[in-house]
XYZ file of C-alpha atoms in Angstrom:
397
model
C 21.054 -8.185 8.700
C 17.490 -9.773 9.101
C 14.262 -7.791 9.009
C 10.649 -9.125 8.329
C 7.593 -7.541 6.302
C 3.929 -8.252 7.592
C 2.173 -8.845 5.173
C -0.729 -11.470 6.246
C -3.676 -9.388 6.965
C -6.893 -9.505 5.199
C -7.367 -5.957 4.112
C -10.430 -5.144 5.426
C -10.348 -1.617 5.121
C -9.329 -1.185 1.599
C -12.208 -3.809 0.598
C -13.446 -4.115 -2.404
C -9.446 -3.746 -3.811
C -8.522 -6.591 -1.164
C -10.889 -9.310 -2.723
C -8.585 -8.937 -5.785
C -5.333 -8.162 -4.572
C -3.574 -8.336 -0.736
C -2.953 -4.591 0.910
C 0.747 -4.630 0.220
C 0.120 -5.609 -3.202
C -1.559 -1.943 -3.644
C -0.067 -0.550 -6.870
C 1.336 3.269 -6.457
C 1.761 4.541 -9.947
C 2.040 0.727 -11.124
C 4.410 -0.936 -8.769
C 3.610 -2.294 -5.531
C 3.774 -0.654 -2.446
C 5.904 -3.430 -0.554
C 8.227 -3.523 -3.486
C 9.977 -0.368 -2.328
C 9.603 -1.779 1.539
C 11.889 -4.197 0.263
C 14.237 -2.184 -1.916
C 14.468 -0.028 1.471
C 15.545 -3.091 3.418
C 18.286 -3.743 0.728
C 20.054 0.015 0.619
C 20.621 -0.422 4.496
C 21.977 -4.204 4.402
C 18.980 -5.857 5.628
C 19.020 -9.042 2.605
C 17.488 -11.917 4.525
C 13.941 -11.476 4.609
C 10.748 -13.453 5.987
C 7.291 -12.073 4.612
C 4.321 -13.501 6.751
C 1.296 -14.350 4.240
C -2.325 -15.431 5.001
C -4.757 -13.948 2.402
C -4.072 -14.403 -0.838
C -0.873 -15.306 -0.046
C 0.466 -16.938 -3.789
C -0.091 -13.181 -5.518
C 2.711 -12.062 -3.115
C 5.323 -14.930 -3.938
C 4.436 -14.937 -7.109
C 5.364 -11.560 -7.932
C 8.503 -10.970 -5.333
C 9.577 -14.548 -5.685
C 13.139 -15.262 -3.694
C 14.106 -12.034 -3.933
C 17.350 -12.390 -6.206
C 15.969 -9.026 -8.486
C 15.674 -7.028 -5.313
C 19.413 -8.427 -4.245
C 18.024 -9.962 -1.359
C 16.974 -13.169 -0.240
C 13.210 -13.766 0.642
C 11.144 -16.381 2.287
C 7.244 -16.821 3.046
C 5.712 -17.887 6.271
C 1.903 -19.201 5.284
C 0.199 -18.314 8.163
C -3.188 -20.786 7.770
C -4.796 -23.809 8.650
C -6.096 -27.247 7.405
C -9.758 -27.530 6.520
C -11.145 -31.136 4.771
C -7.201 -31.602 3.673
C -7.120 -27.782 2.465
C -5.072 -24.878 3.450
C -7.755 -21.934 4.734
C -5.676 -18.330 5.458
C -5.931 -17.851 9.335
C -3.511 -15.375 10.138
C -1.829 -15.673 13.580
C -1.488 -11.351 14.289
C 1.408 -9.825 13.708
C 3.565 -10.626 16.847
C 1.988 -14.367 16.606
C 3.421 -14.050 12.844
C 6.956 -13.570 14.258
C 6.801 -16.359 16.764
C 5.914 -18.698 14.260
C 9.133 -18.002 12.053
C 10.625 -18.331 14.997
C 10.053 -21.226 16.322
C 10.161 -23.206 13.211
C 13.824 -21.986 12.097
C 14.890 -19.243 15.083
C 15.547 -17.178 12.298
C 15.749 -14.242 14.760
C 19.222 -14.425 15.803
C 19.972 -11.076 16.354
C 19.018 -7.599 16.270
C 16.014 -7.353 13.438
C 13.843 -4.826 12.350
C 9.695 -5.418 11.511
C 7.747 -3.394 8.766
C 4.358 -3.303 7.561
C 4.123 -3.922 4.237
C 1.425 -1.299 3.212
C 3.589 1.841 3.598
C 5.931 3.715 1.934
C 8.726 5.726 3.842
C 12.336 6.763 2.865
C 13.317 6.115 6.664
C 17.353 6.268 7.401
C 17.231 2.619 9.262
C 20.761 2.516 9.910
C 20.588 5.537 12.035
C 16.980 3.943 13.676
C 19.024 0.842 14.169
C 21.853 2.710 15.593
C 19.631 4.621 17.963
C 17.854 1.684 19.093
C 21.083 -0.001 20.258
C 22.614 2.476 21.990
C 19.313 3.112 24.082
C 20.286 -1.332 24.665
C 16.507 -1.611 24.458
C 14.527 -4.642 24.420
C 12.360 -3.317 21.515
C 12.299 0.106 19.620
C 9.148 1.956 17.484
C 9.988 4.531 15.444
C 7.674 7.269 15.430
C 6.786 10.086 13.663
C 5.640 13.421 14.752
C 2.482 15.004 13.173
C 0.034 17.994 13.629
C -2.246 17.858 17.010
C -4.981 18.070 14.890
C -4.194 15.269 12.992
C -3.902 12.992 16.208
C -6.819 11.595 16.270
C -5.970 9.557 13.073
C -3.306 7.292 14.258
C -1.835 5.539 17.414
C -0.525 7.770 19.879
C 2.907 7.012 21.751
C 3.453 8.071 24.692
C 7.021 8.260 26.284
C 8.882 9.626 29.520
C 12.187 12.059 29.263
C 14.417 8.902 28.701
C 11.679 7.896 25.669
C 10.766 5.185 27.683
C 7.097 4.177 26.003
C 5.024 4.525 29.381
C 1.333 3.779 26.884
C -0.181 4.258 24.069
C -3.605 6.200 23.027
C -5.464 4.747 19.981
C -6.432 7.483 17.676
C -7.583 10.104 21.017
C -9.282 13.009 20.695
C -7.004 16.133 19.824
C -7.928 17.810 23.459
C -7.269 14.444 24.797
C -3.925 13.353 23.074
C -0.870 13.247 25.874
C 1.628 13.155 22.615
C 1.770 13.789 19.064
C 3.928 11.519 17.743
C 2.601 8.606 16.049
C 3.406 4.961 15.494
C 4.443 4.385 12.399
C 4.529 0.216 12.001
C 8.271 0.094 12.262
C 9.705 -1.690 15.219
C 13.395 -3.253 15.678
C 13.522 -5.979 18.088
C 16.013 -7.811 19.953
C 15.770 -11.890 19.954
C 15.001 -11.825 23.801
C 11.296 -10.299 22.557
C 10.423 -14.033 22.231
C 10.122 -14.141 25.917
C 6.850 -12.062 25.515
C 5.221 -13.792 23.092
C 3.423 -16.873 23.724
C 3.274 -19.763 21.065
C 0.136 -20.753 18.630
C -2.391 -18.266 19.551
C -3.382 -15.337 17.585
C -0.979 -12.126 19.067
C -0.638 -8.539 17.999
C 1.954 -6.172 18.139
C 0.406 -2.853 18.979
C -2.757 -4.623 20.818
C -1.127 -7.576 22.982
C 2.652 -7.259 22.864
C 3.390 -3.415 23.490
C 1.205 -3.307 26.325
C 2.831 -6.466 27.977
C 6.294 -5.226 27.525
C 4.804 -1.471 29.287
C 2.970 -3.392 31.743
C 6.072 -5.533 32.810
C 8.200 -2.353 32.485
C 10.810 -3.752 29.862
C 13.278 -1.646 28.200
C 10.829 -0.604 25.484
C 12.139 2.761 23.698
C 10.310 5.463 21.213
C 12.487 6.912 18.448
C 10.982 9.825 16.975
C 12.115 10.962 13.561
C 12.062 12.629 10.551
C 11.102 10.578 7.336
C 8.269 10.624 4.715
C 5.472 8.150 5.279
C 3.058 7.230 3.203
C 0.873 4.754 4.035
C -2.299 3.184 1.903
C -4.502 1.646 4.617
C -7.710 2.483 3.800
C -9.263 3.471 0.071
C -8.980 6.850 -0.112
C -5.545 6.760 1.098
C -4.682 5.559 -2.416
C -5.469 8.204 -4.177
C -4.654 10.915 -2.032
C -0.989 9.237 -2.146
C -1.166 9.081 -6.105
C -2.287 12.392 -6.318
C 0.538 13.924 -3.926
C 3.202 11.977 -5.254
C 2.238 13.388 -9.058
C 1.802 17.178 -6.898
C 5.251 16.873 -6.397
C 4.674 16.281 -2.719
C 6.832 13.449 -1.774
C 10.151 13.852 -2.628
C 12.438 10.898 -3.635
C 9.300 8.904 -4.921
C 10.056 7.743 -8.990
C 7.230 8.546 -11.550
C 7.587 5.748 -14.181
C 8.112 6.569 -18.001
C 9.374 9.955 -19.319
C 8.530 13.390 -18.715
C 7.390 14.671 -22.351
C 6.508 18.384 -20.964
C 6.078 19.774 -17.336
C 4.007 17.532 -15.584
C 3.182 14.785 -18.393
C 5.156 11.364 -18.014
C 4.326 8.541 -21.041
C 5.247 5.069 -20.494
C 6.839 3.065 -23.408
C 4.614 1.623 -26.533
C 2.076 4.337 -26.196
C 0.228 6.242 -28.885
C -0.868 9.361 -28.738
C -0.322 12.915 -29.793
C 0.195 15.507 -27.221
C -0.492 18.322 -29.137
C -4.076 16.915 -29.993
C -5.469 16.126 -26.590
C -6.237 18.322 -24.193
C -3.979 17.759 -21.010
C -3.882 19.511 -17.986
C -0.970 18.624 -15.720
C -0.149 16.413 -13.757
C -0.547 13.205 -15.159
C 0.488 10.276 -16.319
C -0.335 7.552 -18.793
C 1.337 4.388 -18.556
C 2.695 1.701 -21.211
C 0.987 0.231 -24.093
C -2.005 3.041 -24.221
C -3.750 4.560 -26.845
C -4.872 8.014 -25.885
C -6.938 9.000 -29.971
C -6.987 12.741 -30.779
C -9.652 14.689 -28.825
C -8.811 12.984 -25.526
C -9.055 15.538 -22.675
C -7.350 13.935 -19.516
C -7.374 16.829 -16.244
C -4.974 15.862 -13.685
C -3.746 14.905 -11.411
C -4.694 11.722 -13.401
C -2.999 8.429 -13.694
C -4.083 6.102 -16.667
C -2.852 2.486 -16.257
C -1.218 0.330 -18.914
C -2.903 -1.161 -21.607
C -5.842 1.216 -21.468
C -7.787 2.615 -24.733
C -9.116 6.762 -23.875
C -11.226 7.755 -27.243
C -11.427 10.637 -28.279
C -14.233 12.618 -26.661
C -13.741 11.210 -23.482
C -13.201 13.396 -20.203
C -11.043 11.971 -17.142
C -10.578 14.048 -14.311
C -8.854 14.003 -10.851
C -8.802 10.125 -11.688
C -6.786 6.718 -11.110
C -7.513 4.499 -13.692
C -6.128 0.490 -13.557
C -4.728 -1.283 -16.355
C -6.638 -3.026 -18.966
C -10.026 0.105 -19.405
C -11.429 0.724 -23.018
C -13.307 4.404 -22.233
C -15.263 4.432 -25.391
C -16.330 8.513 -26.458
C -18.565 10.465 -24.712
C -16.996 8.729 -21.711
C -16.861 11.070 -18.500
C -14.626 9.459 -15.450
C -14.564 12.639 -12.781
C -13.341 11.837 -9.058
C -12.824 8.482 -9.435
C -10.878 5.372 -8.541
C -11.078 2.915 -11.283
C -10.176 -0.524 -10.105
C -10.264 -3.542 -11.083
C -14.099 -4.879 -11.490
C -15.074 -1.254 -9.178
C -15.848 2.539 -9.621
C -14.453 3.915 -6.515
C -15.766 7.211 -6.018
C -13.148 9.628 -3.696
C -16.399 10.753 -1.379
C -16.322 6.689 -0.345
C -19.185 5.660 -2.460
C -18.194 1.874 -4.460
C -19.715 0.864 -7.109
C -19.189 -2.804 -8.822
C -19.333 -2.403 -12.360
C -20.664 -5.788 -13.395
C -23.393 -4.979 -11.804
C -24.071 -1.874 -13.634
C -27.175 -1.586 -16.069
C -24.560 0.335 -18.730
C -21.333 -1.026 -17.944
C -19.052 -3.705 -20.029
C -16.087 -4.428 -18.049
C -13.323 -6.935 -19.040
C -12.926 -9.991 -17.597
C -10.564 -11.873 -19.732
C -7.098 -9.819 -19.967
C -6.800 -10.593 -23.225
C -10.113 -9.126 -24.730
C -11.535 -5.901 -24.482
C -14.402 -4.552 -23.529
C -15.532 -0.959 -23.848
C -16.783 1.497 -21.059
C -18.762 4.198 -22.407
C -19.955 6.800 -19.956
C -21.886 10.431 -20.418
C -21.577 13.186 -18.005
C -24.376 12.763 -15.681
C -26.396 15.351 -13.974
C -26.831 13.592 -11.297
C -24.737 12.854 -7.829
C -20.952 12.242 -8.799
C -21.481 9.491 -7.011
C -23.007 7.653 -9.941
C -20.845 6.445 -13.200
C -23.304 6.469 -16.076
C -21.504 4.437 -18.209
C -22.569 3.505 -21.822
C -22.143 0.258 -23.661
C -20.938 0.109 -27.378
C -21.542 -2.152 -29.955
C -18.266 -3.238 -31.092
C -15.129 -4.088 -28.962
C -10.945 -2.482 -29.941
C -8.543 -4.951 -29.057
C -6.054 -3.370 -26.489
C -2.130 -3.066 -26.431
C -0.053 -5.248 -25.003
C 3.371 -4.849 -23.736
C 5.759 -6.458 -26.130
């Protein structure tokens, strides 16, 4: 079966993370978010796969390649255009996206299914697909239904008592809502959905296509069921995802590395000594770190690979990337370390080369140290430290 990940937009709401790395490419405790889209497609029998790309479009087909260690088979449409004789990502929506595969290889032969690539869910999509087919729909969203007070967060769906969609509300007050069930970003699609969608112009799914198809009353059906979703669409939805997952609050999702006590996972090629740091559950500290004696880490806490945590340094209710020397005296409390930012969880971003204290690495292969002190000031400041010398960090052998 044939499905298709979107995957070409330019992040905007997760900037600063997006000028590094595209939305799907998100890690969740180290992997990817759209890696587990696409082991998803491959336990229900979806193995061809087109992935639509625009913005920084060679970091996702670099990593996922053609597919062959997911067991399925993957291809890129580069949504851009030519500028001077070079290649500038202009993304072509996400309906625009499809028409484009389609009309340079009508790929979309038969019944398909389209994802967003910034989400995970453990969604049963051979019963969706089976539901969709018997309702012999023209297209199919799967929704989800959440709190009325939570409404006003999403994209409403609104259906009749056959679960014909009859509109939609975008993200309507809760007094206002006429339905609590959500769109999700899953659709499944018949080829004939082609007829919609015009050629070469820039053309959404939820904002151009579903209205067309309610407007010209097409067989257009709402699913509503019951699956986890987790989805990483702005900032803060990172953490909070992180920090339920390690909560236990999402079953089914793996935590990398081992589980050396309750609530403490270590990745491999890491040094430390449990019984001489001072960990509060959960957390977890990835590959190829050195956590020294002293350490006190406060979860939940992630620490990413390849990271150096001295002794008297204090993280707390923090995400920390790969590749981060905290020097001692360090104090990291509510934060999102990522990259070249300091992401506070309140929404506050700070860029650390720009930082009167800060040292931040820029070569992967060097190190060099962050030193912070606990500040009396707003937690929305990092005072950060720097040292004279430099350790050389881990690497993953």
């Amino acid at each position: 079966m044939k499905g298709m990940i979107l995957a070409a937009g330019k992040g905007t709401r997760i900037k600063p993370i997006s000028y590094a790395i595209p939305k799907p490419m998100i890690p969740i405790l180290g992997r990817p978010v759209m890696e587990s889209m696409i082991q998803l497609f491959a336990k229900h029998g979806i193995d061809k796969i087109v992935i639509n790309t625009s913005h920084l479009a060679e970091i996702i087909e670099n990593y996922f390649g053609d597919g062959h260690h997911f067991n399925v088979q993957l291809s890129y449409s580069y949504e851009a255009k030519e500028v001077n004789g070079k290649f500038v990502s202009q993304a072509l929506g996400s309906a625009g996206g499809m028409r484009k595969i389609q009309d340079f290889s009508g790929f979309f032969d038969e019944t398909f299914v389209v994802v967003c690539g910034d989400a995970w869910i453990d969604l049963d999509l051979k019963e969706a697909i089976e539901q969709h087919k018997q309702h012999g729909g023209l297209a199919t969203i799967i929704t989800r239904e959440v709190d009325p007070s939570e409404v006003s967060k999403y994209g409403v769906v609104v259906t009749d008592k056959y679960n014909q969609v009859t509109s939609f509300q975008e993200k309507p007050a809760t007094e206002e809502a006429l339905s609590n069930n959500i769109n999700t970003g899953i659709y499944i699609f018949e080829p004939a959905i082609f007829d919609f969608i015009p050629k070469n112009i820039e053309f959404d799914i939820g904002n151009d296509l579903f209205p067309l198809l309610v407007e010209r009353q097409a067989n257009f059906y709402a699913i509503k069921m019951d699956f986890q979703w987790l989805d990483v669409g702005k900032v803060k939805d990172i953490w909070e995802v992180t920090s339920d997952i390690l909560n236990g609050k999402v079953k089914g999702y793996p935590i990398p590395g081992t589980q050396v006590s309750p609530g403490v996972w270590l990745g491999i090629n890491t040094r430390i000594d449990v019984s001489k740091c001072k960990i509060t559950p959960p957390v977890l500290i990835s590959s190829g770190c050195e956590i020294q004696d002293g350490a006190t880490i406060i979860g939940p806490a992630v620490v990413g690979a390849n990271c150096v945590v001295e002794g008297k340094s204090l993280v707390s209710n923090t995400l920390i990337c790969e590749y981060i020397h905290l020097a001692d005296d360090a104090y990291i409390v509510n934060k999102t370390m990522f990259g070249d930012y300091l992401l506070g969880h309140d929404g506050y971003t700070q860029e650390l080369a720009d930082c009167q204290y800060v040292n931040i690495l820029q070569n992967r292969n060097i190190s060099r140290p962050l030193v912070a002190q606990p500040s009396t000031e707003s937690s929305n400041t990092a005072r950060l430290q720097p040292t004279l010398s430099s350790a050389t960090l881990q690497q993953v052998k």
